[in-house]
Amino acid sequence: MPASRPSRLSATDRRQAILSAAAPLFARLGRDGATTKEIARAAGVSEALLYRHFTSKEVLYAALEAHCVEANAVGSRILADATPSTETLVMGVAVLVQAVFPGIGDAQSHEDTKRLVTASLLGDGQFAKAFLDRHVKPWISVFERSFRAAQDAGDVEADIHIGYAEIWFVHHLANTLHLISLPDITIIEYGITRDKLVENTVRFLLRGLGLRNAAIDRHYDPKNLKAIFAFMDQETS
């Protein structure tokens, strides 16, 4: 009996397979270092077939911005249609810190995305700008509206003036922590567990935004959030 042929992938699935293979190569070798030959080999296709889906390496690289969004897409479920409030601000900061460092969903995909963004920042910045505009800026707008609501509710310390720049610091600190954790060796020994580092970061940022400790304690439950994130990780595995 002749052996059955493996089922052929649809054009959409083949395109996704190529993108999945390209992400770690671009992340580690950079846009200039990765070749279409290497990407095609990693994807299990010929270079000719790769070019049928992506007319150039530049087109393939640009398509990764839409492909490498898992952490944001998963985390955004919690904030979908959220009403501006103190609770939304606390939850949003906690989710963004988790999504950026240490990540939600597939760890390899998350690491590849951060490496791609970092490489872009060292280059022309176009990938990084498109990624942040699409996948982080909407969070910042939610935080900004929720901060005003927290002020109206009396949950912010007196004489605190927070602007757009300070709210972006939430992402910047979480991103810095992730970058420091990318190498295989330990760069900084913080003396606490990863979970405790995440919790301390969230509390540090919320206090930096001026939230009263009572408001933070009322709405921030690390154990409950950890269970939610674990469930979301299972959904994406």
PDB file of C-alpha atoms in Angstrom:
ATOM      1  CA  MET A   1       0.000   0.000   0.000  1.00  0.00           C
ATOM      2  CA  PRO A   2       1.593   3.321  -1.029  1.00  0.00           C
ATOM      3  CA  ALA A   3       2.454   5.740   1.744  1.00  0.00           C
ATOM      4  CA  SER A   4       0.000   8.602   2.057  1.00  0.00           C
ATOM      5  CA  ARG A   5       1.287  12.031   1.172  1.00  0.00           C
ATOM      6  CA  PRO A   6       1.421  14.597   3.958  1.00  0.00           C
ATOM      7  CA  SER A   7      -1.400  17.089   3.707  1.00  0.00           C
ATOM      8  CA  ARG A   8      -0.440  20.339   2.034  1.00  0.00           C
ATOM      9  CA  LEU A   9      -0.769  23.551   3.980  1.00  0.00           C
ATOM     10  CA  SER A  10      -3.148  26.207   2.810  1.00  0.00           C
ATOM     11  CA  ALA A  11      -1.632  29.440   1.531  1.00  0.00           C
ATOM     12  CA  THR A  12      -2.568  31.172   4.797  1.00  0.00           C
ATOM     13  CA  ASP A  13      -1.062  28.419   6.957  1.00  0.00           C
ATOM     14  CA  ARG A  14       2.079  28.304   4.818  1.00  0.00           C
ATOM     15  CA  ARG A  15       2.481  32.061   5.177  1.00  0.00           C
ATOM     16  CA  GLN A  16       2.139  31.765   8.958  1.00  0.00           C
ATOM     17  CA  ALA A  17       4.660  28.913   9.014  1.00  0.00           C
ATOM     18  CA  ILE A  18       7.187  31.056   7.155  1.00  0.00           C
ATOM     19  CA  LEU A  19       6.635  33.952   9.547  1.00  0.00           C
ATOM     20  CA  SER A  20       7.040  31.642  12.544  1.00  0.00           C
ATOM     21  CA  ALA A  21      10.320  30.365  11.131  1.00  0.00           C
ATOM     22  CA  ALA A  22      11.537  33.856  10.248  1.00  0.00           C
ATOM     23  CA  ALA A  23      10.892  35.461  13.639  1.00  0.00           C
ATOM     24  CA  PRO A  24      13.689  33.765  15.629  1.00  0.00           C
ATOM     25  CA  LEU A  25      16.163  34.169  12.755  1.00  0.00           C
ATOM     26  CA  PHE A  26      15.489  37.892  12.400  1.00  0.00           C
ATOM     27  CA  ALA A  27      15.502  38.219  16.202  1.00  0.00           C
ATOM     28  CA  ARG A  28      18.953  36.671  16.548  1.00  0.00           C
ATOM     29  CA  LEU A  29      20.658  37.624  13.296  1.00  0.00           C
ATOM     30  CA  GLY A  30      18.959  40.957  12.574  1.00  0.00           C
ATOM     31  CA  ARG A  31      17.288  42.084   9.368  1.00  0.00           C
ATOM     32  CA  ASP A  32      20.599  42.282   7.508  1.00  0.00           C
ATOM     33  CA  GLY A  33      22.049  39.064   8.944  1.00  0.00           C
ATOM     34  CA  ALA A  34      19.146  36.712   8.268  1.00  0.00           C
ATOM     35  CA  THR A  35      18.950  35.441   4.684  1.00  0.00           C
ATOM     36  CA  THR A  36      15.930  34.223   2.730  1.00  0.00           C
ATOM     37  CA  LYS A  37      17.783  30.965   2.148  1.00  0.00           C
ATOM     38  CA  GLU A  38      18.075  30.355   5.895  1.00  0.00           C
ATOM     39  CA  ILE A  39      14.461  31.363   6.474  1.00  0.00           C
ATOM     40  CA  ALA A  40      13.234  29.061   3.701  1.00  0.00           C
ATOM     41  CA  ARG A  41      15.258  26.163   5.132  1.00  0.00           C
ATOM     42  CA  ALA A  42      13.882  26.774   8.627  1.00  0.00           C
ATOM     43  CA  ALA A  43      10.335  26.880   7.227  1.00  0.00           C
ATOM     44  CA  GLY A  44      10.863  23.722   5.187  1.00  0.00           C
ATOM     45  CA  VAL A  45      10.169  25.400   1.851  1.00  0.00           C
ATOM     46  CA  SER A  46      12.151  26.453  -1.184  1.00  0.00           C
ATOM     47  CA  GLU A  47      13.295  30.035  -1.655  1.00  0.00           C
ATOM     48  CA  ALA A  48      11.070  30.207  -4.719  1.00  0.00           C
ATOM     49  CA  LEU A  49       8.010  29.300  -2.638  1.00  0.00           C
ATOM     50  CA  LEU A  50       8.998  31.829   0.033  1.00  0.00           C
ATOM     51  CA  TYR A  51       9.084  34.552  -2.627  1.00  0.00           C
ATOM     52  CA  ARG A  52       5.615  33.528  -3.800  1.00  0.00           C
ATOM     53  CA  HIS A  53       4.309  34.561  -0.367  1.00  0.00           C
ATOM     54  CA  PHE A  54       6.700  37.472   0.306  1.00  0.00           C
ATOM     55  CA  THR A  55       8.150  39.348  -2.655  1.00  0.00           C
ATOM     56  CA  SER A  56      11.242  40.453  -0.733  1.00  0.00           C
ATOM     57  CA  LYS A  57      12.988  40.075   2.600  1.00  0.00           C
ATOM     58  CA  GLU A  58      11.863  43.598   3.481  1.00  0.00           C
ATOM     59  CA  VAL A  59       8.213  42.666   2.894  1.00  0.00           C
ATOM     60  CA  LEU A  60       8.658  39.556   5.054  1.00  0.00           C
ATOM     61  CA  TYR A  61      10.278  41.573   7.849  1.00  0.00           C
ATOM     62  CA  ALA A  62       7.471  44.132   7.807  1.00  0.00           C
ATOM     63  CA  ALA A  63       4.868  41.352   8.056  1.00  0.00           C
ATOM     64  CA  LEU A  64       6.409  40.199  11.343  1.00  0.00           C
ATOM     65  CA  GLU A  65       4.965  43.259  13.106  1.00  0.00           C
ATOM     66  CA  ALA A  66       1.478  41.842  12.651  1.00  0.00           C
ATOM     67  CA  HIS A  67       2.642  38.303  13.436  1.00  0.00           C
ATOM     68  CA  CYS A  68       4.493  38.987  16.696  1.00  0.00           C
ATOM     69  CA  VAL A  69       1.636  40.326  18.818  1.00  0.00           C
ATOM     70  CA  GLU A  70       0.606  37.368  20.972  1.00  0.00           C
ATOM     71  CA  ALA A  71       1.445  38.883  24.366  1.00  0.00           C
ATOM     72  CA  ASN A  72      -0.506  42.046  23.592  1.00  0.00           C
ATOM     73  CA  ALA A  73      -3.460  40.213  22.054  1.00  0.00           C
ATOM     74  CA  VAL A  74      -3.812  37.913  25.049  1.00  0.00           C
ATOM     75  CA  GLY A  75      -3.351  40.611  27.666  1.00  0.00           C
ATOM     76  CA  SER A  76      -5.789  42.956  25.983  1.00  0.00           C
ATOM     77  CA  ARG A  77      -8.677  40.596  26.676  1.00  0.00           C
ATOM     78  CA  ILE A  78      -8.626  41.707  30.300  1.00  0.00           C
ATOM     79  CA  LEU A  79      -8.828  45.380  29.343  1.00  0.00           C
ATOM     80  CA  ALA A  80     -11.352  45.001  26.535  1.00  0.00           C
ATOM     81  CA  ASP A  81     -14.157  47.568  26.945  1.00  0.00           C
ATOM     82  CA  ALA A  82     -12.817  48.508  30.400  1.00  0.00           C
ATOM     83  CA  THR A  83     -14.454  51.481  32.103  1.00  0.00           C
ATOM     84  CA  PRO A  84     -11.921  54.121  33.245  1.00  0.00           C
ATOM     85  CA  SER A  85     -11.510  53.683  37.003  1.00  0.00           C
ATOM     86  CA  THR A  86      -8.962  53.107  39.742  1.00  0.00           C
ATOM     87  CA  GLU A  87      -9.480  49.362  39.365  1.00  0.00           C
ATOM     88  CA  THR A  88      -8.848  49.542  35.619  1.00  0.00           C
ATOM     89  CA  LEU A  89      -5.639  51.511  36.186  1.00  0.00           C
ATOM     90  CA  VAL A  90      -4.342  49.005  38.730  1.00  0.00           C
ATOM     91  CA  MET A  91      -5.331  46.005  36.621  1.00  0.00           C
ATOM     92  CA  GLY A  92      -3.962  47.618  33.462  1.00  0.00           C
ATOM     93  CA  VAL A  93      -0.552  48.376  34.949  1.00  0.00           C
ATOM     94  CA  ALA A  94      -0.328  44.822  36.323  1.00  0.00           C
ATOM     95  CA  VAL A  95      -1.302  43.291  32.972  1.00  0.00           C
ATOM     96  CA  LEU A  96       1.096  45.458  30.960  1.00  0.00           C
ATOM     97  CA  VAL A  97       4.005  44.653  33.283  1.00  0.00           C
ATOM     98  CA  GLN A  98       3.201  40.937  32.952  1.00  0.00           C
ATOM     99  CA  ALA A  99       2.763  41.146  29.166  1.00  0.00           C
ATOM    100  CA  VAL A 100       6.102  42.910  28.688  1.00  0.00           C
ATOM    101  CA  PHE A 101       8.008  41.189  31.526  1.00  0.00           C
ATOM    102  CA  PRO A 102       8.004  38.224  31.912  1.00  0.00           C
ATOM    103  CA  GLY A 103       5.364  37.746  29.203  1.00  0.00           C
ATOM    104  CA  ILE A 104       1.997  36.106  28.580  1.00  0.00           C
ATOM    105  CA  GLY A 105       1.668  33.119  26.265  1.00  0.00           C
ATOM    106  CA  ASP A 106       4.438  31.381  24.340  1.00  0.00           C
ATOM    107  CA  ALA A 107       7.795  32.324  25.887  1.00  0.00           C
ATOM    108  CA  GLN A 108       9.802  31.911  22.679  1.00  0.00           C
ATOM    109  CA  SER A 109       7.415  34.101  20.689  1.00  0.00           C
ATOM    110  CA  HIS A 110       7.582  36.737  23.412  1.00  0.00           C
ATOM    111  CA  GLU A 111      11.394  36.697  23.474  1.00  0.00           C
ATOM    112  CA  ASP A 112      11.613  36.875  19.676  1.00  0.00           C
ATOM    113  CA  THR A 113       9.276  39.869  19.615  1.00  0.00           C
ATOM    114  CA  LYS A 114      11.312  41.792  22.175  1.00  0.00           C
ATOM    115  CA  ARG A 115      14.537  41.042  20.317  1.00  0.00           C
ATOM    116  CA  LEU A 116      12.964  42.281  17.077  1.00  0.00           C
ATOM    117  CA  VAL A 117      11.802  45.494  18.730  1.00  0.00           C
ATOM    118  CA  THR A 118      15.219  46.033  20.318  1.00  0.00           C
ATOM    119  CA  ALA A 119      17.026  45.416  17.026  1.00  0.00           C
ATOM    120  CA  SER A 120      14.711  47.928  15.382  1.00  0.00           C
ATOM    121  CA  LEU A 121      15.537  50.541  18.021  1.00  0.00           C
ATOM    122  CA  LEU A 122      19.210  50.084  17.170  1.00  0.00           C
ATOM    123  CA  GLY A 123      18.392  50.487  13.477  1.00  0.00           C
ATOM    124  CA  ASP A 124      15.825  52.650  11.699  1.00  0.00           C
ATOM    125  CA  GLY A 125      13.184  52.226  14.418  1.00  0.00           C
ATOM    126  CA  GLN A 126      10.321  51.597  11.993  1.00  0.00           C
ATOM    127  CA  PHE A 127       9.372  48.159  13.322  1.00  0.00           C
ATOM    128  CA  ALA A 128       9.545  49.376  16.933  1.00  0.00           C
ATOM    129  CA  LYS A 129       7.432  52.452  16.230  1.00  0.00           C
ATOM    130  CA  ALA A 130       4.764  50.483  14.373  1.00  0.00           C
ATOM    131  CA  PHE A 131       4.647  47.862  17.128  1.00  0.00           C
ATOM    132  CA  LEU A 132       4.378  50.373  19.984  1.00  0.00           C
ATOM    133  CA  ASP A 133       1.834  52.514  18.134  1.00  0.00           C
ATOM    134  CA  ARG A 134      -0.398  49.549  17.471  1.00  0.00           C
ATOM    135  CA  HIS A 135       0.029  47.440  20.582  1.00  0.00           C
ATOM    136  CA  VAL A 136       1.087  49.670  23.484  1.00  0.00           C
ATOM    137  CA  LYS A 137      -0.253  53.140  22.787  1.00  0.00           C
ATOM    138  CA  PRO A 138      -3.919  52.022  23.236  1.00  0.00           C
ATOM    139  CA  TRP A 139      -3.030  50.817  26.751  1.00  0.00           C
ATOM    140  CA  ILE A 140      -1.493  54.187  27.560  1.00  0.00           C
ATOM    141  CA  SER A 141      -4.736  55.924  26.574  1.00  0.00           C
ATOM    142  CA  VAL A 142      -6.689  53.618  28.909  1.00  0.00           C
ATOM    143  CA  PHE A 143      -4.260  54.412  31.747  1.00  0.00           C
ATOM    144  CA  GLU A 144      -4.544  58.147  31.119  1.00  0.00           C
ATOM    145  CA  ARG A 145      -8.353  58.114  31.347  1.00  0.00           C
ATOM    146  CA  SER A 146      -8.292  55.789  34.346  1.00  0.00           C
ATOM    147  CA  PHE A 147      -5.814  58.021  36.180  1.00  0.00           C
ATOM    148  CA  ARG A 148      -8.242  60.954  35.857  1.00  0.00           C
ATOM    149  CA  ALA A 149     -11.021  58.725  37.188  1.00  0.00           C
ATOM    150  CA  ALA A 150      -8.816  57.686  40.120  1.00  0.00           C
ATOM    151  CA  GLN A 151      -8.177  61.336  40.910  1.00  0.00           C
ATOM    152  CA  ASP A 152     -11.912  62.044  40.875  1.00  0.00           C
ATOM    153  CA  ALA A 153     -12.430  59.094  43.237  1.00  0.00           C
ATOM    154  CA  GLY A 154      -9.871  60.439  45.707  1.00  0.00           C
ATOM    155  CA  ASP A 155      -7.499  57.512  45.164  1.00  0.00           C
ATOM    156  CA  VAL A 156      -4.528  59.690  44.119  1.00  0.00           C
ATOM    157  CA  GLU A 157      -2.314  61.579  46.537  1.00  0.00           C
ATOM    158  CA  ALA A 158      -2.791  65.342  46.668  1.00  0.00           C
ATOM    159  CA  ASP A 159      -0.729  67.614  44.399  1.00  0.00           C
ATOM    160  CA  ILE A 160       0.207  64.794  42.019  1.00  0.00           C
ATOM    161  CA  HIS A 161       0.451  65.866  38.395  1.00  0.00           C
ATOM    162  CA  ILE A 162       0.913  63.025  35.923  1.00  0.00           C
ATOM    163  CA  GLY A 163       1.136  63.524  32.177  1.00  0.00           C
ATOM    164  CA  TYR A 164       1.400  61.393  29.073  1.00  0.00           C
ATOM    165  CA  ALA A 165       5.162  60.927  29.447  1.00  0.00           C
ATOM    166  CA  GLU A 166       4.975  59.600  33.006  1.00  0.00           C
ATOM    167  CA  ILE A 167       2.326  57.057  32.017  1.00  0.00           C
ATOM    168  CA  TRP A 168       4.639  55.731  29.304  1.00  0.00           C
ATOM    169  CA  PHE A 169       7.177  55.011  32.059  1.00  0.00           C
ATOM    170  CA  VAL A 170       5.042  51.981  32.976  1.00  0.00           C
ATOM    171  CA  HIS A 171       5.982  50.328  29.701  1.00  0.00           C
ATOM    172  CA  HIS A 172       9.566  51.584  29.759  1.00  0.00           C
ATOM    173  CA  LEU A 173      10.399  50.069  33.163  1.00  0.00           C
ATOM    174  CA  ALA A 174       8.786  46.727  32.317  1.00  0.00           C
ATOM    175  CA  ASN A 175      10.618  46.667  28.977  1.00  0.00           C
ATOM    176  CA  THR A 176      13.968  47.409  30.634  1.00  0.00           C
ATOM    177  CA  LEU A 177      13.463  44.516  33.054  1.00  0.00           C
ATOM    178  CA  HIS A 178      12.745  42.204  30.148  1.00  0.00           C
ATOM    179  CA  LEU A 179      15.800  43.324  28.193  1.00  0.00           C
ATOM    180  CA  ILE A 180      18.018  42.670  31.219  1.00  0.00           C
ATOM    181  CA  SER A 181      16.562  39.149  31.441  1.00  0.00           C
ATOM    182  CA  LEU A 182      17.169  38.214  27.762  1.00  0.00           C
ATOM    183  CA  PRO A 183      20.750  36.822  28.088  1.00  0.00           C
ATOM    184  CA  ASP A 184      21.249  33.263  29.299  1.00  0.00           C
ATOM    185  CA  ILE A 185      23.364  34.504  32.204  1.00  0.00           C
ATOM    186  CA  THR A 186      22.017  36.476  35.169  1.00  0.00           C
ATOM    187  CA  ILE A 187      22.927  40.122  34.634  1.00  0.00           C
ATOM    188  CA  ILE A 188      21.543  41.475  37.931  1.00  0.00           C
ATOM    189  CA  GLU A 189      20.809  39.393  41.016  1.00  0.00           C
ATOM    190  CA  TYR A 190      17.834  41.116  42.632  1.00  0.00           C
ATOM    191  CA  GLY A 191      17.714  38.708  45.567  1.00  0.00           C
ATOM    192  CA  ILE A 192      14.005  37.948  45.114  1.00  0.00           C
ATOM    193  CA  THR A 193      11.925  35.573  43.000  1.00  0.00           C
ATOM    194  CA  ARG A 194      10.637  36.541  39.544  1.00  0.00           C
ATOM    195  CA  ASP A 195       7.066  36.687  40.887  1.00  0.00           C
ATOM    196  CA  LYS A 196       8.106  39.008  43.712  1.00  0.00           C
ATOM    197  CA  LEU A 197      10.043  41.198  41.274  1.00  0.00           C
ATOM    198  CA  VAL A 198       6.919  41.546  39.121  1.00  0.00           C
ATOM    199  CA  GLU A 199       4.797  42.407  42.171  1.00  0.00           C
ATOM    200  CA  ASN A 200       7.314  44.968  43.446  1.00  0.00           C
ATOM    201  CA  THR A 201       7.494  46.530  39.979  1.00  0.00           C
ATOM    202  CA  VAL A 202       3.718  46.898  39.771  1.00  0.00           C
ATOM    203  CA  ARG A 203       3.518  48.480  43.223  1.00  0.00           C
ATOM    204  CA  PHE A 204       6.485  50.775  42.476  1.00  0.00           C
ATOM    205  CA  LEU A 205       4.842  52.007  39.283  1.00  0.00           C
ATOM    206  CA  LEU A 206       1.419  52.525  40.862  1.00  0.00           C
ATOM    207  CA  ARG A 207       2.943  54.497  43.733  1.00  0.00           C
ATOM    208  CA  GLY A 208       4.968  56.446  41.173  1.00  0.00           C
ATOM    209  CA  LEU A 209       1.717  57.394  39.463  1.00  0.00           C
ATOM    210  CA  GLY A 210       0.532  58.742  42.806  1.00  0.00           C
ATOM    211  CA  LEU A 211      -1.994  56.101  43.830  1.00  0.00           C
ATOM    212  CA  ARG A 212      -2.642  55.813  47.540  1.00  0.00           C
ATOM    213  CA  ASN A 213      -1.493  52.577  49.169  1.00  0.00           C
ATOM    214  CA  ALA A 214      -5.042  51.852  50.300  1.00  0.00           C
ATOM    215  CA  ALA A 215      -6.264  52.000  46.685  1.00  0.00           C
ATOM    216  CA  ILE A 216      -3.462  49.714  45.499  1.00  0.00           C
ATOM    217  CA  ASP A 217      -4.152  47.171  48.242  1.00  0.00           C
ATOM    218  CA  ARG A 218      -7.865  47.298  47.474  1.00  0.00           C
ATOM    219  CA  HIS A 219      -7.488  46.439  43.799  1.00  0.00           C
ATOM    220  CA  TYR A 220      -4.154  44.632  43.369  1.00  0.00           C
ATOM    221  CA  ASP A 221      -4.289  40.887  44.073  1.00  0.00           C
ATOM    222  CA  PRO A 222      -1.108  39.214  42.710  1.00  0.00           C
ATOM    223  CA  LYS A 223      -2.287  35.672  43.499  1.00  0.00           C
ATOM    224  CA  ASN A 224      -5.554  36.130  41.636  1.00  0.00           C
ATOM    225  CA  LEU A 225      -3.777  37.685  38.656  1.00  0.00           C
ATOM    226  CA  LYS A 226      -1.235  34.859  38.609  1.00  0.00           C
ATOM    227  CA  ALA A 227      -4.079  32.355  38.314  1.00  0.00           C
ATOM    228  CA  ILE A 228      -5.620  34.371  35.464  1.00  0.00           C
ATOM    229  CA  PHE A 229      -2.297  34.554  33.617  1.00  0.00           C
ATOM    230  CA  ALA A 230      -1.711  30.800  34.096  1.00  0.00           C
ATOM    231  CA  PHE A 231      -5.132  30.103  32.562  1.00  0.00           C
ATOM    232  CA  MET A 232      -4.360  32.421  29.650  1.00  0.00           C
ATOM    233  CA  ASP A 233      -1.007  30.686  29.109  1.00  0.00           C
ATOM    234  CA  GLN A 234      -2.855  27.343  28.828  1.00  0.00           C
ATOM    235  CA  GLU A 235      -5.223  28.826  26.253  1.00  0.00           C
ATOM    236  CA  THR A 236      -2.316  29.840  24.028  1.00  0.00           C
ATOM    237  CA  SER A 237      -0.290  26.649  24.413  1.00  0.00           C
TER     238      SER A 237
END
